[in-house]
Structures are given as C-alpha cells and as structure tokens.
C-alpha cells in the first residue's frame, strides 16, 4: 500500500475529523504513532524534523498539522516553506502528513499546493449541499423516511457534529426495532443547537460573557472537553501577551513573527487583541488557566464548572 500526504481544507470540521479517522483506520495507525502540530505555534522545520526522525515504536507515523495557512490565497510565502517543498518532492516512506486548514478555498496557483496535488491528495470538506445524504449514512442500518430526515435537520440544524450526537441518541433509544419515527425525533432530539467555536473564542477575548457562556453550555452538550478549550484559550492569550509586549517595545510584525516563530497573520491579530488588555491581566489569565488545567487533571476542580467561573470572571 502506497502511503501519501493529505491536505484537508474546508469549514465543515465534522467531515475533516471523519476523514482523519478514515485515514487512521486505512493505514492502521496506532495512537502512539500520531503527532499533532499547529502552524500558528510550531514551525515547518519542527514538523519536517519529526517526519524525518525514525519512530521508536512503529514503521508507520502520522503527523497532523492544524491551521495550515500556507495554502491560503491570503497568505504569502513564509521563510521555511521551501523545507516543506523539498520534503514533498522526496518524502519519507511510511510517514503521512495531514495538513488541515478551516478555510473555504485554497490558492491553486501556489507551488506548495501544486506539490501536494502531485504528491498527495487534496480534499475539500465544506458544508454539504445535500446534508440529508450524510444524515442517512449516519443512521446506518436504521430505517428512517426522507420526511423524517428533513424533520431532524430542520429541528436540530445543519451542524454535522451536533447532528451526529443527536442521531447517536436516537439510535440508542430505538436499538430494539431500529425504526426512527417522527415521534422519536420530537421526543429525543434537542432543537436548534448551533455552535461556532471560533466565535466562542472571540467572545471570550472580547469579554462577551453572556454569549460565551451560552456557547460553552452548547459545547458541553456535544461533549467538547473543557481541557481542550482551556488549551486553546491559553495559546491565544499567550500569543496576545507576547506579541503586544514586543510591539510596545518597537518591534514590527515581521520581527515579532520571526522571534515567536509564528506567521505574521496570527501575530497581527494577536497584537490588535492584546492592546485591549493590560499585560498584567493577560498574565493573570494565563496563570488562572494553568491552575484550572492542573486542578482538573488532578481531580481537585470540577472541569465544567471551573471553566464557566473563569469565563464569568473576565
């Protein structure tokens, strides 16, 4: 079996996650052989170094790279992208790299995009035009009419992650006869849940507490882990503190990008957001989040309540 690289892009995170699970299953990758990176935090050199290092556990290795903005039309070439270009031309056997970017379009004129096409697979995973077909597949061998699929989608919304959670509830509820009726949908499913994780982060950064708490409650309903949310918030606040502090010292965005090893675009956004806060406040938030993380992992704090209290304290 030939092992290749992937670029998964689009605004439908559920389909991206589903594709990743499919790739892991296809190549029979163990969890211990999976590494995760984020191009807003890590450098391309770090990723290539990992890809070219022999695994101690298995002959196969999977590297997942989030926020792979280098394929976007709005981002210019970055300094070490030539390392990736060279790697794609001479890739290591038994190593898979999955690049992920939550954008609706990529720049097909870029050299790096052309190299991925020549040496891998590019999949567009944007919201489906026919979401009902995907819903039907989720029900597997359960019986449900087209009208009742329409009812479920209209009732729950078109977020596939939430639809999946509601469908799993229905399948458990009707496991005996495997027949989903209108009454079952109205009895079991939750109505009109809609989550935008990116808006959630923005609401927290901008102190829109009411909206942030509302979204947080919805995230818990679809089993989003508070630990994961804490890590995301900490990375954003850390970048805001570092970037805005360096900007106040007279460094420009390009210099800050080089110092922090982060691309200029997230640096630009971090500086703008960072100016809204006193540096001491940002450090306090980071300290509070670190304490939450430790407290939750040691069992000293309730993971759901403690993060909610943090949001309310902003």
Short mmCIF file of N, CA and C in Angstrom, two decimals, residues 170-247:
data_model
loop_
_atom_site.label_atom_id
_atom_site.label_comp_id
_atom_site.label_asym_id
_atom_site.label_seq_id
_atom_site.Cartn_x
_atom_site.Cartn_y
_atom_site.Cartn_z
N UNK A 170 -30.71 8.90 19.20
CA UNK A 170 -31.88 8.24 18.61
C UNK A 170 -31.63 6.75 18.37
N UNK A 171 -30.43 6.42 17.95
CA UNK A 171 -30.09 5.02 17.67
C UNK A 171 -30.11 4.19 18.96
N UNK A 172 -29.62 4.76 20.03
CA UNK A 172 -29.65 4.05 21.32
C UNK A 172 -31.11 3.90 21.79
N UNK A 173 -31.88 4.96 21.61
CA UNK A 173 -33.28 4.97 22.03
C UNK A 173 -34.09 3.91 21.30
N UNK A 174 -33.80 3.68 20.00
CA UNK A 174 -34.56 2.74 19.18
C UNK A 174 -33.73 1.52 18.76
N UNK A 175 -32.84 1.09 19.66
CA UNK A 175 -31.93 -0.01 19.31
C UNK A 175 -32.67 -1.34 19.10
N UNK A 176 -33.85 -1.48 19.68
CA UNK A 176 -34.59 -2.75 19.58
C UNK A 176 -35.20 -2.96 18.20
N UNK A 177 -35.96 -1.97 17.71
CA UNK A 177 -36.61 -2.16 16.40
C UNK A 177 -35.93 -1.42 15.26
N UNK A 178 -35.00 -0.51 15.58
CA UNK A 178 -34.22 0.23 14.58
C UNK A 178 -35.11 0.96 13.56
N UNK A 179 -36.21 1.50 14.08
CA UNK A 179 -37.13 2.28 13.25
C UNK A 179 -37.30 3.66 13.88
N UNK A 180 -36.88 4.70 13.16
CA UNK A 180 -36.93 6.07 13.68
C UNK A 180 -38.19 6.75 13.17
N UNK A 181 -39.06 7.17 14.08
CA UNK A 181 -40.32 7.81 13.70
C UNK A 181 -40.28 9.31 14.03
N UNK A 182 -41.30 10.00 13.56
CA UNK A 182 -41.45 11.43 13.86
C UNK A 182 -41.53 11.65 15.37
N UNK A 183 -42.28 10.79 16.05
CA UNK A 183 -42.45 10.91 17.49
C UNK A 183 -41.11 10.74 18.23
N UNK A 184 -40.29 9.82 17.72
CA UNK A 184 -38.97 9.60 18.32
C UNK A 184 -38.11 10.87 18.23
N UNK A 185 -38.12 11.48 17.06
CA UNK A 185 -37.31 12.70 16.83
C UNK A 185 -37.75 13.82 17.75
N UNK A 186 -39.08 14.00 17.86
CA UNK A 186 -39.59 15.07 18.72
C UNK A 186 -39.35 14.79 20.20
N UNK A 187 -39.31 13.52 20.55
CA UNK A 187 -39.13 13.13 21.95
C UNK A 187 -37.67 13.20 22.39
N UNK A 188 -36.75 12.81 21.52
CA UNK A 188 -35.35 12.61 21.93
C UNK A 188 -34.41 13.74 21.53
N UNK A 189 -34.59 14.31 20.34
CA UNK A 189 -33.60 15.28 19.84
C UNK A 189 -33.78 16.66 20.46
N UNK A 190 -32.67 17.39 20.53
CA UNK A 190 -32.68 18.77 21.04
C UNK A 190 -32.83 19.73 19.86
N UNK A 191 -33.58 20.78 20.07
CA UNK A 191 -33.92 21.68 18.97
C UNK A 191 -32.94 22.85 18.85
N UNK A 192 -32.54 23.10 17.59
CA UNK A 192 -31.81 24.32 17.23
C UNK A 192 -30.57 24.62 18.06
N UNK A 193 -29.68 23.65 18.16
CA UNK A 193 -28.38 23.88 18.78
C UNK A 193 -27.43 24.31 17.67
N UNK A 194 -26.72 25.41 17.88
CA UNK A 194 -25.81 25.91 16.84
C UNK A 194 -24.54 26.46 17.48
N UNK A 195 -23.40 25.90 17.13
CA UNK A 195 -22.14 26.25 17.79
C UNK A 195 -21.11 26.75 16.78
N UNK A 196 -20.50 27.88 17.10
CA UNK A 196 -19.39 28.41 16.31
C UNK A 196 -18.20 28.55 17.26
N UNK A 197 -17.28 27.59 17.21
CA UNK A 197 -16.16 27.55 18.16
C UNK A 197 -15.27 28.78 18.03
N UNK A 198 -15.13 29.30 16.81
CA UNK A 198 -14.26 30.45 16.61
C UNK A 198 -14.89 31.72 17.20
N UNK A 199 -16.20 31.85 17.06
CA UNK A 199 -16.89 32.99 17.67
C UNK A 199 -16.81 32.88 19.19
N UNK A 200 -16.86 31.66 19.70
CA UNK A 200 -16.75 31.44 21.14
C UNK A 200 -15.44 32.01 21.68
N UNK A 201 -14.34 31.72 21.01
CA UNK A 201 -13.03 32.24 21.44
C UNK A 201 -13.02 33.77 21.35
N UNK A 202 -13.57 34.31 20.27
CA UNK A 202 -13.63 35.77 20.12
C UNK A 202 -14.47 36.41 21.23
N UNK A 203 -15.59 35.77 21.58
CA UNK A 203 -16.45 36.31 22.63
C UNK A 203 -15.72 36.35 23.97
N UNK A 204 -14.91 35.33 24.25
CA UNK A 204 -14.15 35.31 25.49
C UNK A 204 -13.09 36.40 25.48
N UNK A 205 -12.35 36.51 24.38
CA UNK A 205 -11.31 37.53 24.27
C UNK A 205 -11.91 38.93 24.39
N UNK A 206 -13.10 39.12 23.80
CA UNK A 206 -13.74 40.43 23.82
C UNK A 206 -14.70 40.64 25.00
N UNK A 207 -14.68 39.68 25.94
CA UNK A 207 -15.47 39.77 27.18
C UNK A 207 -16.98 39.80 26.95
N UNK A 208 -17.44 39.14 25.89
CA UNK A 208 -18.87 39.00 25.67
C UNK A 208 -19.34 37.78 26.48
N UNK A 209 -19.44 37.97 27.79
CA UNK A 209 -19.64 36.86 28.71
C UNK A 209 -20.94 36.10 28.46
N UNK A 210 -22.01 36.83 28.22
CA UNK A 210 -23.31 36.19 28.03
C UNK A 210 -23.29 35.23 26.85
N UNK A 211 -22.75 35.69 25.72
CA UNK A 211 -22.68 34.84 24.54
C UNK A 211 -21.69 33.69 24.74
N UNK A 212 -20.56 33.99 25.42
CA UNK A 212 -19.55 32.95 25.66
C UNK A 212 -20.11 31.82 26.53
N UNK A 213 -20.84 32.17 27.58
CA UNK A 213 -21.43 31.15 28.45
C UNK A 213 -22.48 30.34 27.71
N UNK A 214 -23.27 31.02 26.90
CA UNK A 214 -24.30 30.33 26.11
C UNK A 214 -23.66 29.28 25.20
N UNK A 215 -22.59 29.68 24.51
CA UNK A 215 -21.91 28.75 23.61
C UNK A 215 -21.22 27.64 24.38
N UNK A 216 -20.63 28.00 25.53
CA UNK A 216 -19.95 27.00 26.36
C UNK A 216 -20.92 25.88 26.77
N UNK A 217 -22.13 26.26 27.16
CA UNK A 217 -23.14 25.28 27.54
C UNK A 217 -23.46 24.34 26.37
N UNK A 218 -23.51 24.93 25.18
CA UNK A 218 -23.80 24.12 23.99
C UNK A 218 -22.64 23.19 23.68
N UNK A 219 -21.41 23.67 23.87
CA UNK A 219 -20.23 22.82 23.64
C UNK A 219 -20.24 21.61 24.57
N UNK A 220 -20.64 21.81 25.79
CA UNK A 220 -20.72 20.70 26.74
C UNK A 220 -21.76 19.67 26.32
N UNK A 221 -22.84 20.16 25.69
CA UNK A 221 -23.89 19.25 25.24
C UNK A 221 -23.40 18.30 24.15
N UNK A 222 -22.41 18.76 23.38
CA UNK A 222 -21.88 17.90 22.31
C UNK A 222 -20.53 17.30 22.73
N UNK A 223 -20.31 17.24 24.05
CA UNK A 223 -19.16 16.54 24.63
C UNK A 223 -17.80 17.13 24.28
N UNK A 224 -17.74 18.45 24.09
CA UNK A 224 -16.43 19.10 23.90
C UNK A 224 -15.73 19.15 25.25
N UNK A 225 -14.47 18.73 25.28
CA UNK A 225 -13.73 18.64 26.54
C UNK A 225 -13.24 20.01 27.02
N UNK A 226 -13.56 20.40 28.27
CA UNK A 226 -13.06 21.67 28.82
C UNK A 226 -11.54 21.79 28.76
N UNK A 227 -10.82 20.68 28.93
CA UNK A 227 -9.35 20.71 28.87
C UNK A 227 -8.88 21.21 27.51
N UNK A 228 -9.55 20.77 26.45
CA UNK A 228 -9.19 21.20 25.10
C UNK A 228 -9.47 22.69 24.92
N UNK A 229 -10.59 23.16 25.48
CA UNK A 229 -10.94 24.58 25.40
C UNK A 229 -9.93 25.42 26.17
N UNK A 230 -9.52 24.94 27.33
CA UNK A 230 -8.52 25.65 28.14
C UNK A 230 -7.21 25.80 27.38
N UNK A 231 -6.76 24.73 26.72
CA UNK A 231 -5.51 24.77 25.95
C UNK A 231 -5.60 25.78 24.81
N UNK A 232 -6.76 25.82 24.15
CA UNK A 232 -6.96 26.75 23.05
C UNK A 232 -6.91 28.19 23.55
N UNK A 233 -7.60 28.46 24.65
CA UNK A 233 -7.61 29.81 25.21
C UNK A 233 -6.22 30.23 25.68
N UNK A 234 -5.51 29.33 26.32
CA UNK A 234 -4.17 29.64 26.81
C UNK A 234 -3.23 30.01 25.68
N UNK A 235 -3.32 29.28 24.57
CA UNK A 235 -2.45 29.57 23.42
C UNK A 235 -2.75 30.96 22.84
N UNK A 236 -4.04 31.33 22.82
CA UNK A 236 -4.42 32.64 22.29
C UNK A 236 -3.96 33.77 23.21
N UNK A 237 -4.21 33.62 24.50
CA UNK A 237 -3.80 34.66 25.46
C UNK A 237 -2.27 34.80 25.51
N UNK A 238 -1.56 33.67 25.40
CA UNK A 238 -0.10 33.71 25.43
C UNK A 238 0.44 34.48 24.23
N UNK A 239 -0.11 34.19 23.07
CA UNK A 239 0.34 34.89 21.86
C UNK A 239 -0.01 36.38 21.95
N UNK A 240 -1.18 36.71 22.48
CA UNK A 240 -1.58 38.11 22.65
C UNK A 240 -0.59 38.85 23.54
N UNK A 241 -0.22 38.22 24.65
CA UNK A 241 0.71 38.85 25.59
C UNK A 241 2.09 39.06 24.95
N UNK A 242 2.60 38.00 24.33
CA UNK A 242 3.94 38.08 23.75
C UNK A 242 4.00 39.07 22.60
N UNK A 243 3.02 39.00 21.70
CA UNK A 243 3.05 39.85 20.51
C UNK A 243 2.84 41.32 20.86
N UNK A 244 1.88 41.61 21.73
CA UNK A 244 1.61 43.01 22.09
C UNK A 244 2.77 43.60 22.90
N UNK A 245 3.39 42.79 23.75
CA UNK A 245 4.54 43.27 24.54
C UNK A 245 5.70 43.63 23.64
N UNK A 246 5.98 42.80 22.65
CA UNK A 246 7.07 43.08 21.72
C UNK A 246 6.74 44.29 20.84
N UNK A 247 5.47 44.43 20.46
CA UNK A 247 5.06 45.58 19.64
C UNK A 247 5.27 46.89 20.41
#
